[in-house]
JSON list of C-alpha atoms in Angstrom, two decimals:
[
{"chain": "O", "resi": 1, "resn": "MET", "atom": "CA", "xyz": [3.31, 16.36, 9.26]},
{"chain": "O", "resi": 2, "resn": "SER", "atom": "CA", "xyz": [5.23, 16.60, 12.39]},
{"chain": "O", "resi": 3, "resn": "ALA", "atom": "CA", "xyz": [8.36, 18.92, 12.58]},
{"chain": "O", "resi": 4, "resn": "HIS", "atom": "CA", "xyz": [10.72, 15.63, 12.90]},
{"chain": "O", "resi": 5, "resn": "GLU", "atom": "CA", "xyz": [9.31, 14.09, 9.55]},
{"chain": "O", "resi": 6, "resn": "MET", "atom": "CA", "xyz": [9.75, 17.66, 7.97]},
{"chain": "O", "resi": 7, "resn": "LEU", "atom": "CA", "xyz": [13.14, 17.58, 9.32]},
{"chain": "O", "resi": 8, "resn": "ARG", "atom": "CA", "xyz": [14.08, 14.52, 7.83]},
{"chain": "O", "resi": 9, "resn": "ARG", "atom": "CA", "xyz": [12.52, 14.63, 4.44]},
{"chain": "O", "resi": 10, "resn": "THR", "atom": "CA", "xyz": [14.68, 17.84, 4.27]},
{"chain": "O", "resi": 11, "resn": "HIS", "atom": "CA", "xyz": [17.68, 15.96, 5.01]},
{"chain": "O", "resi": 12, "resn": "VAL", "atom": "CA", "xyz": [16.88, 13.23, 2.60]},
{"chain": "O", "resi": 13, "resn": "LEU", "atom": "CA", "xyz": [16.41, 15.73, -0.08]},
{"chain": "O", "resi": 14, "resn": "ALA", "atom": "CA", "xyz": [19.46, 17.46, 0.42]},
{"chain": "O", "resi": 15, "resn": "ALA", "atom": "CA", "xyz": [21.41, 14.22, 0.54]},
{"chain": "O", "resi": 16, "resn": "LEU", "atom": "CA", "xyz": [19.96, 13.23, -2.90]},
{"chain": "O", "resi": 17, "resn": "GLY", "atom": "CA", "xyz": [21.11, 16.45, -4.19]},
{"chain": "O", "resi": 18, "resn": "PRO", "atom": "CA", "xyz": [19.89, 19.09, -6.99]},
{"chain": "O", "resi": 19, "resn": "ASP", "atom": "CA", "xyz": [20.43, 16.61, -9.79]},
{"chain": "O", "resi": 20, "resn": "TRP", "atom": "CA", "xyz": [18.07, 13.83, -8.50]},
{"chain": "O", "resi": 21, "resn": "ASP", "atom": "CA", "xyz": [15.41, 12.95, -11.06]},
{"chain": "O", "resi": 22, "resn": "PRO", "atom": "CA", "xyz": [12.82, 10.52, -9.31]},
{"chain": "O", "resi": 23, "resn": "VAL", "atom": "CA", "xyz": [11.25, 9.70, -12.87]},
{"chain": "O", "resi": 24, "resn": "ALA", "atom": "CA", "xyz": [14.84, 8.69, -14.40]},
{"chain": "O", "resi": 25, "resn": "ALA", "atom": "CA", "xyz": [15.21, 6.77, -11.04]},
{"chain": "O", "resi": 26, "resn": "LEU", "atom": "CA", "xyz": [12.11, 4.57, -11.31]},
{"chain": "O", "resi": 27, "resn": "ARG", "atom": "CA", "xyz": [12.78, 4.03, -15.23]},
{"chain": "O", "resi": 28, "resn": "GLY", "atom": "CA", "xyz": [16.22, 2.85, -14.22]},
{"chain": "O", "resi": 29, "resn": "GLU", "atom": "CA", "xyz": [14.77, 0.35, -11.76]},
{"chain": "O", "resi": 30, "resn": "GLU", "atom": "CA", "xyz": [12.19, -1.09, -14.19]},
{"chain": "O", "resi": 31, "resn": "GLU", "atom": "CA", "xyz": [15.06, -1.55, -16.75]},
{"chain": "O", "resi": 32, "resn": "ALA", "atom": "CA", "xyz": [17.34, -3.14, -14.09]},
{"chain": "O", "resi": 33, "resn": "HIS", "atom": "CA", "xyz": [13.74, -5.30, -13.48]},
{"chain": "O", "resi": 34, "resn": "ARG", "atom": "CA", "xyz": [13.64, -6.11, -17.14]},
{"chain": "O", "resi": 35, "resn": "LEU", "atom": "CA", "xyz": [17.06, -7.08, -17.16]},
{"chain": "O", "resi": 36, "resn": "LEU", "atom": "CA", "xyz": [17.21, -9.29, -14.28]},
{"chain": "O", "resi": 37, "resn": "TYR", "atom": "CA", "xyz": [14.21, -11.45, -14.62]},
{"chain": "O", "resi": 38, "resn": "PRO", "atom": "CA", "xyz": [14.11, -12.93, -17.86]},
{"chain": "O", "resi": 39, "resn": "GLY", "atom": "CA", "xyz": [14.94, -16.67, -18.59]},
{"chain": "O", "resi": 40, "resn": "LEU", "atom": "CA", "xyz": [14.26, -17.94, -14.63]},
{"chain": "O", "resi": 41, "resn": "ASP", "atom": "CA", "xyz": [13.74, -21.64, -14.24]},
{"chain": "O", "resi": 42, "resn": "ALA", "atom": "CA", "xyz": [10.39, -22.84, -13.27]},
{"chain": "O", "resi": 43, "resn": "GLU", "atom": "CA", "xyz": [10.97, -22.79, -9.60]},
{"chain": "O", "resi": 44, "resn": "GLN", "atom": "CA", "xyz": [12.84, -19.12, -9.79]},
{"chain": "O", "resi": 45, "resn": "GLN", "atom": "CA", "xyz": [9.73, -18.08, -11.52]},
{"chain": "O", "resi": 46, "resn": "ARG", "atom": "CA", "xyz": [7.30, -19.47, -9.15]},
{"chain": "O", "resi": 47, "resn": "LEU", "atom": "CA", "xyz": [9.36, -17.73, -6.44]},
{"chain": "O", "resi": 48, "resn": "HIS", "atom": "CA", "xyz": [9.14, -14.56, -8.36]},
{"chain": "O", "resi": 49, "resn": "ASP", "atom": "CA", "xyz": [5.71, -14.83, -8.76]},
{"chain": "O", "resi": 50, "resn": "GLU", "atom": "CA", "xyz": [5.08, -15.38, -5.05]},
{"chain": "O", "resi": 51, "resn": "LEU", "atom": "CA", "xyz": [7.11, -12.31, -4.14]},
{"chain": "O", "resi": 52, "resn": "VAL", "atom": "CA", "xyz": [5.10, -10.23, -6.67]},
{"chain": "O", "resi": 53, "resn": "ALA", "atom": "CA", "xyz": [2.06, -11.15, -5.22]},
{"chain": "O", "resi": 54, "resn": "ALA", "atom": "CA", "xyz": [3.24, -10.47, -1.77]},
{"chain": "O", "resi": 55, "resn": "GLY", "atom": "CA", "xyz": [4.40, -7.03, -2.68]},
{"chain": "O", "resi": 56, "resn": "VAL", "atom": "CA", "xyz": [7.90, -7.73, -2.16]},
{"chain": "O", "resi": 57, "resn": "LEU", "atom": "CA", "xyz": [8.66, -7.43, -5.61]},
{"chain": "O", "resi": 58, "resn": "PRO", "atom": "CA", "xyz": [6.97, -4.77, -8.41]},
{"chain": "O", "resi": 59, "resn": "GLY", "atom": "CA", "xyz": [4.90, -6.59, -10.85]},
{"chain": "O", "resi": 60, "resn": "ASP", "atom": "CA", "xyz": [5.82, -5.62, -14.50]},
{"chain": "O", "resi": 61, "resn": "GLY", "atom": "CA", "xyz": [4.19, -2.73, -16.11]},
{"chain": "O", "resi": 62, "resn": "GLY", "atom": "CA", "xyz": [3.54, -1.13, -12.66]},
{"chain": "O", "resi": 63, "resn": "GLY", "atom": "CA", "xyz": [5.64, 2.18, -13.44]},
{"chain": "O", "resi": 64, "resn": "PHE", "atom": "CA", "xyz": [5.69, 4.87, -15.93]},
{"chain": "O", "resi": 65, "resn": "PRO", "atom": "CA", "xyz": [4.54, 4.29, -19.88]},
{"chain": "O", "resi": 66, "resn": "GLU", "atom": "CA", "xyz": [7.43, 4.24, -22.52]},
{"chain": "O", "resi": 67, "resn": "PRO", "atom": "CA", "xyz": [8.24, 7.61, -23.69]}
]
């Protein structure tokens, strides 16, 4: 890893702060996904499926198991 990349990562982690919890952040994103995408009409569901297949949106069940 280059010195520039190490410096960039150091700054990112400093900006996130000591209380940042990546597991909690991922679980929050998964919960938001579950809340945003139910009840789509047929066209919306088709577009959603295309975006998941293209890797633009995460698919269901791709994160951590429930505690």
